[in-house]
Amino acid sequence: MTTIDVPVVAATEIPQGNRHDLRHDLSPDAPELENYSEGDGAFGYVHSYETGSHLDGPGVRVTLFLSGCPLRCQYCHNPDTWKLKHGTRIPLERIITRLGHFAPALRSLKGGLTLSGGEPLVQPAFSRRIFAAAKSFGLHTALDTSGLLGESATDEYLESVDLVLLDIKSWDPETYRRVTSQDIAPTLRFAKRLAAMNKPVWLRYVLVPGLTDDPANVEGVARFVAPMKNVEWVEVLPFHQLGAFKWKAMNLEYKNSDTSSPTPDLINRVLEQFRSAGCRVR
Ligand code: SF4
């Protein structure tokens, strides 16, 4: 009797939706991050994509949310992107074809493609090939990252990235670990490397009352970033509860159920701290 190798079946449709859709356990057989070898990036795991975003870079964007993230931010609004198994396994070619359909509109709207997640650098070969395809379509490209895996983004990788949206989630190392479960050092190393290569960065700081609002903590980020000429903007993102339902649906322990969004006074104080240090803020 002849045996036939059955290929791993991947979905051919990229799930359209938005960052607030709950999607998890769509590929239950996917490996854990620590066991994942993505090969040449011909396939990857995707949460969803969103069209018409004005939030993730200049102009109107398509934002593609990739699965997998090694951080465990207390306030994460996308815990359904933490594991590869939460996403859908998609062939790269399918993504490139779809992107090609959007490209003329994105070019005329002076927008482009943003890869977010999750953490796109969990899948460096897959994300690099998507960025390279976007550049071949003449699109502006942005990488939304925590910077923890910055060393996975080679110089060649970064040649296809026009803008990095870099999240520095805290300055104080202990607070950073409490917020994310990870070490801050790789993110700071990546920020310095981007500065040395003059790669445009929009720095993002998520403001969570009682967690990341300590004045000394904000001051540390502001003083670190202010001398970096490549940092075009510092964006202060107010904490919100839009992702809380996902934690509940996924039976995860959510520590911020009683945390409020920051008041306008607190937001203004933090913006002023960045401004006083010499940063352009919004
Ligand atoms: S880095 Fe982003 S996706 Fe990962 S846990 Fe933090 S907020 Fe969530």
Coordinates of C-alpha atoms and ligand atoms in Angstrom, one line a residue:
M1 CA 0.0 0.0 0.0
T2 CA 1.3 3.5 -0.9
T3 CA 1.3 6.1 1.8
I4 CA 0.8 9.8 0.9
D5 CA 2.2 12.6 2.9
V6 CA -0.7 14.9 3.8
P7 CA 0.5 18.5 3.9
V8 CA -0.5 20.7 6.8
V9 CA -3.6 22.5 5.7
A10 CA -3.5 26.2 6.0
A11 CA -6.4 28.6 5.6
T12 CA -6.4 30.6 2.4
E13 CA -8.5 33.5 3.6
I14 CA -7.0 36.1 5.9
P15 CA -9.4 36.9 8.6
Q16 CA -10.6 40.5 8.2
G17 CA -11.9 42.2 11.3
N18 CA -10.3 44.5 13.8
R19 CA -8.1 44.6 16.9
H20 CA -11.1 44.2 19.2
D21 CA -12.3 41.0 17.7
L22 CA -11.8 37.9 19.9
R23 CA -10.1 35.1 18.1
H24 CA -8.3 32.3 19.8
D25 CA -7.5 28.6 19.5
L26 CA -8.0 28.6 15.7
S27 CA -4.9 26.5 15.1
P28 CA -4.8 24.2 18.2
D29 CA -1.9 22.2 16.8
A30 CA 0.4 25.1 16.4
P31 CA 3.7 24.9 18.4
E32 CA 4.5 27.0 21.4
L33 CA 6.7 30.0 20.7
E34 CA 9.8 28.4 22.2
N35 CA 9.5 25.4 19.8
Y36 CA 8.6 27.4 16.7
S37 CA 10.8 27.3 13.7
E38 CA 9.2 29.3 10.9
G39 CA 11.6 28.2 8.2
D40 CA 11.7 30.5 5.2
G41 CA 8.5 32.3 6.2
A42 CA 6.3 30.9 3.5
F43 CA 3.6 30.5 6.1
G44 CA 2.7 32.4 9.2
Y45 CA 0.1 32.8 11.9
V46 CA -2.3 35.7 11.7
H47 CA -4.9 37.1 14.0
S48 CA -6.7 39.4 11.6
Y49 CA -6.3 42.5 9.5
E50 CA -8.0 45.9 9.7
T51 CA -8.5 48.3 6.9
G52 CA -8.8 52.1 7.1
S53 CA -6.7 52.5 10.3
H54 CA -5.5 56.0 11.1
L55 CA -3.7 54.9 14.3
D56 CA -0.7 52.9 13.2
G57 CA 1.4 55.3 11.0
P58 CA 0.9 58.0 8.5
G59 CA -2.1 58.1 6.2
V60 CA -4.7 55.4 5.9
R61 CA -3.3 52.0 6.7
V62 CA -3.9 48.3 6.4
T63 CA -2.8 46.8 9.8
L64 CA -2.1 43.1 9.9
F65 CA -2.0 41.6 13.4
L66 CA 0.3 38.6 13.6
S67 CA 0.0 36.0 16.3
G68 CA 2.6 35.3 19.0
C69 CA 4.0 37.6 21.7
P70 CA 6.5 36.8 24.4
L71 CA 5.3 39.6 26.7
R72 CA 2.4 39.4 29.1
C73 CA 1.4 43.0 29.6
Q74 CA -1.0 43.4 32.4
Y75 CA -3.1 45.8 30.3
C76 CA -2.9 43.9 27.0
H77 CA -6.0 44.4 24.9
N78 CA -5.1 41.5 22.6
P79 CA -4.3 38.4 24.8
D80 CA -5.8 36.4 21.9
T81 CA -2.6 37.1 20.0
W82 CA -0.2 35.8 22.6
K83 CA 0.1 32.2 21.2
L84 CA 0.5 31.1 17.6
K85 CA -2.3 28.6 18.1
H86 CA -4.7 31.5 18.6
G87 CA -4.2 32.6 15.0
T88 CA -4.9 31.2 11.5
R89 CA -2.0 29.7 9.5
I90 CA -1.9 31.5 6.2
P91 CA 0.4 31.2 3.2
L92 CA 2.6 34.2 2.6
E93 CA 1.5 34.3 -1.1
R94 CA -2.1 34.8 0.0
I95 CA -1.2 37.8 2.0
I96 CA 0.9 39.3 -0.8
T97 CA -2.0 38.8 -3.3
R98 CA -4.4 40.6 -0.9
L99 CA -2.0 43.4 -0.2
G100 CA -1.6 43.9 -4.0
H101 CA -5.4 44.5 -4.2
F102 CA -5.1 47.2 -1.5
A103 CA -1.9 48.8 -2.8
P104 CA -3.3 51.4 -5.3
A105 CA -5.8 52.8 -2.8
L106 CA -3.2 52.9 0.0
R107 CA -0.7 54.7 -2.2
S108 CA -3.3 57.3 -3.2
L109 CA -4.2 57.8 0.4
K110 CA -0.6 58.3 1.4
G111 CA -0.9 55.3 3.7
G112 CA 0.7 51.9 3.8
L113 CA 1.0 48.7 5.7
T114 CA 1.6 48.2 9.4
L115 CA 2.5 44.9 11.0
S116 CA 1.3 44.6 14.6
G117 CA 0.2 41.9 16.9
G118 CA 1.1 40.2 19.1
E119 CA 4.7 40.8 18.2
P120 CA 5.7 40.7 14.5
L121 CA 9.3 39.8 15.3
V122 CA 8.1 36.4 16.7
Q123 CA 7.9 35.6 12.9
P124 CA 10.8 37.5 11.5
A125 CA 11.1 35.6 8.2
F126 CA 7.4 35.8 7.5
S127 CA 7.1 39.5 8.5
R128 CA 10.3 40.4 6.6
R129 CA 8.8 38.9 3.4
I130 CA 5.6 40.8 3.9
F131 CA 7.4 44.1 4.3
A132 CA 9.6 43.4 1.3
A133 CA 6.4 42.7 -0.8
A134 CA 4.9 46.0 0.5
K135 CA 7.9 47.9 -0.5
S136 CA 7.7 46.3 -4.0
F137 CA 4.2 47.7 -4.2
G138 CA 5.5 51.2 -3.3
L139 CA 3.9 51.2 0.1
H140 CA 5.0 52.9 3.3
T141 CA 5.7 50.3 6.0
A142 CA 5.6 50.4 9.8
L143 CA 6.6 47.8 12.4
D144 CA 4.7 47.9 15.7
T145 CA 6.9 46.3 18.3
S146 CA 7.8 46.1 21.9
G147 CA 11.5 45.8 20.9
L148 CA 12.1 42.7 23.1
L149 CA 13.1 40.7 20.0
G150 CA 14.8 43.6 18.2
E151 CA 17.9 41.5 17.5
S152 CA 15.7 39.4 15.2
A153 CA 15.3 42.4 13.0
T154 CA 18.5 42.4 11.0
D155 CA 19.7 45.5 9.2
E156 CA 18.4 43.9 6.0
Y157 CA 15.0 43.5 7.6
L158 CA 14.9 47.1 8.7
E159 CA 15.7 48.3 5.2
S160 CA 12.1 47.3 4.3
V161 CA 10.7 49.2 7.3
D162 CA 10.1 52.9 7.0
L163 CA 8.8 53.5 10.5
V164 CA 9.1 51.7 13.9
L165 CA 6.3 52.2 16.4
L166 CA 8.2 51.3 19.5
D167 CA 6.5 50.7 22.8
I168 CA 8.6 51.5 25.9
K169 CA 6.3 50.3 28.6
S170 CA 8.2 51.6 31.6
W171 CA 11.6 53.0 32.5
D172 CA 12.1 51.5 36.0
P173 CA 13.2 47.9 35.3
E174 CA 11.1 46.5 38.2
T175 CA 8.0 48.2 36.9
Y176 CA 8.8 47.1 33.4
R177 CA 9.0 43.5 34.6
R178 CA 5.8 43.9 36.6
V179 CA 4.0 45.3 33.6
T180 CA 5.3 42.9 30.9
S181 CA 6.9 39.9 32.7
Q182 CA 10.1 40.6 30.7
D183 CA 13.4 42.5 31.0
I184 CA 13.6 46.1 29.7
A185 CA 17.3 45.9 28.5
P186 CA 16.6 44.4 24.9
T187 CA 14.1 47.1 24.2
L188 CA 16.5 49.9 25.2
R189 CA 19.2 48.3 23.1
F190 CA 16.9 48.2 20.1
A191 CA 15.9 51.9 20.7
K192 CA 19.6 52.9 20.7
R193 CA 20.3 50.9 17.6
L194 CA 17.4 52.5 15.7
A195 CA 18.7 55.9 16.8
A196 CA 22.2 55.1 15.6
M197 CA 20.8 54.1 12.2
N198 CA 18.5 57.2 12.2
K199 CA 15.4 55.0 11.6
P200 CA 12.2 57.0 12.1
V201 CA 10.4 56.0 15.3
W202 CA 7.1 56.9 16.9
L203 CA 7.5 56.1 20.6
R204 CA 4.5 54.8 22.4
Y205 CA 3.9 55.0 26.1
V206 CA 0.7 53.4 27.5
L207 CA -0.4 55.4 30.5
V208 CA -2.0 53.2 33.2
P209 CA -3.0 54.9 36.4
G210 CA -1.3 53.4 39.4
L211 CA 1.0 51.3 37.1
T212 CA 3.0 53.5 34.7
D213 CA 2.1 57.0 35.8
D214 CA 4.8 57.5 38.4
P215 CA 6.5 60.8 37.6
A216 CA 10.0 59.4 37.9
N217 CA 9.2 56.5 35.6
V218 CA 7.8 58.9 32.9
E219 CA 10.8 61.2 33.4
G220 CA 13.2 58.3 32.8
V221 CA 11.6 57.4 29.4
A222 CA 11.4 61.1 28.5
R223 CA 15.1 61.8 29.2
F224 CA 16.1 58.6 27.4
V225 CA 14.2 59.5 24.2
A226 CA 14.6 63.2 24.1
P227 CA 18.1 63.2 22.5
M228 CA 17.1 60.8 19.8
K229 CA 16.6 62.8 16.7
N230 CA 15.0 59.8 14.9
V231 CA 12.1 59.9 17.3
E232 CA 9.5 61.9 15.4
W233 CA 6.7 61.7 18.0
V234 CA 6.0 60.4 21.5
E235 CA 2.4 59.2 21.7
V236 CA 0.9 58.8 25.1
L237 CA -1.8 56.1 24.8
P238 CA -4.4 56.2 27.6
F239 CA -5.3 52.9 29.2
H240 CA -8.8 51.6 28.3
Q241 CA -10.9 48.6 29.1
L242 CA -11.8 47.5 25.6
G243 CA -9.8 44.3 25.9
A244 CA -11.1 43.3 29.3
F245 CA -13.8 41.0 27.8
K246 CA -11.1 38.9 26.1
W247 CA -9.3 38.1 29.4
K248 CA -12.6 37.0 30.8
A249 CA -13.5 34.9 27.8
M250 CA -10.1 33.2 27.9
N251 CA -10.2 32.6 31.6
L252 CA -7.1 34.7 32.3
E253 CA -6.5 36.5 35.5
Y254 CA -7.0 40.2 34.8
K255 CA -5.4 42.6 37.3
N256 CA -6.8 45.8 36.0
S257 CA -10.6 45.3 36.2
D258 CA -10.8 48.2 38.6
T259 CA -8.4 50.5 36.9
S260 CA -9.8 53.6 35.4
S261 CA -8.7 55.4 32.2
P262 CA -6.3 58.3 33.0
T263 CA -8.0 61.6 33.7
P264 CA -7.3 64.6 31.4
D265 CA -5.2 66.1 34.1
L266 CA -3.0 63.1 34.4
I267 CA -2.6 62.8 30.6
N268 CA -1.7 66.5 30.5
R269 CA 0.9 66.1 33.2
V270 CA 2.6 63.2 31.4
L271 CA 2.5 65.0 28.0
E272 CA 4.0 68.0 29.7
Q273 CA 6.8 65.8 31.2
F274 CA 7.7 64.6 27.7
R275 CA 7.4 68.1 26.2
S276 CA 9.6 69.6 28.9
A277 CA 12.3 67.0 28.2
G278 CA 12.3 68.2 24.6
C279 CA 10.1 65.5 22.9
R280 CA 7.4 66.2 20.3
V281 CA 4.2 64.8 21.8
R282 CA 0.7 64.0 21.0
Ligands
SF4_1 S1 3.4 43.5 23.7 FE1 1.4 44.1 23.0 S2 0.5 42.1 22.3 FE2 2.2 41.6 23.6 S3 1.4 41.4 25.7 FE3 2.1 43.5 25.5 S4 0.3 44.7 24.8 FE4 -0.1 42.5 24.5

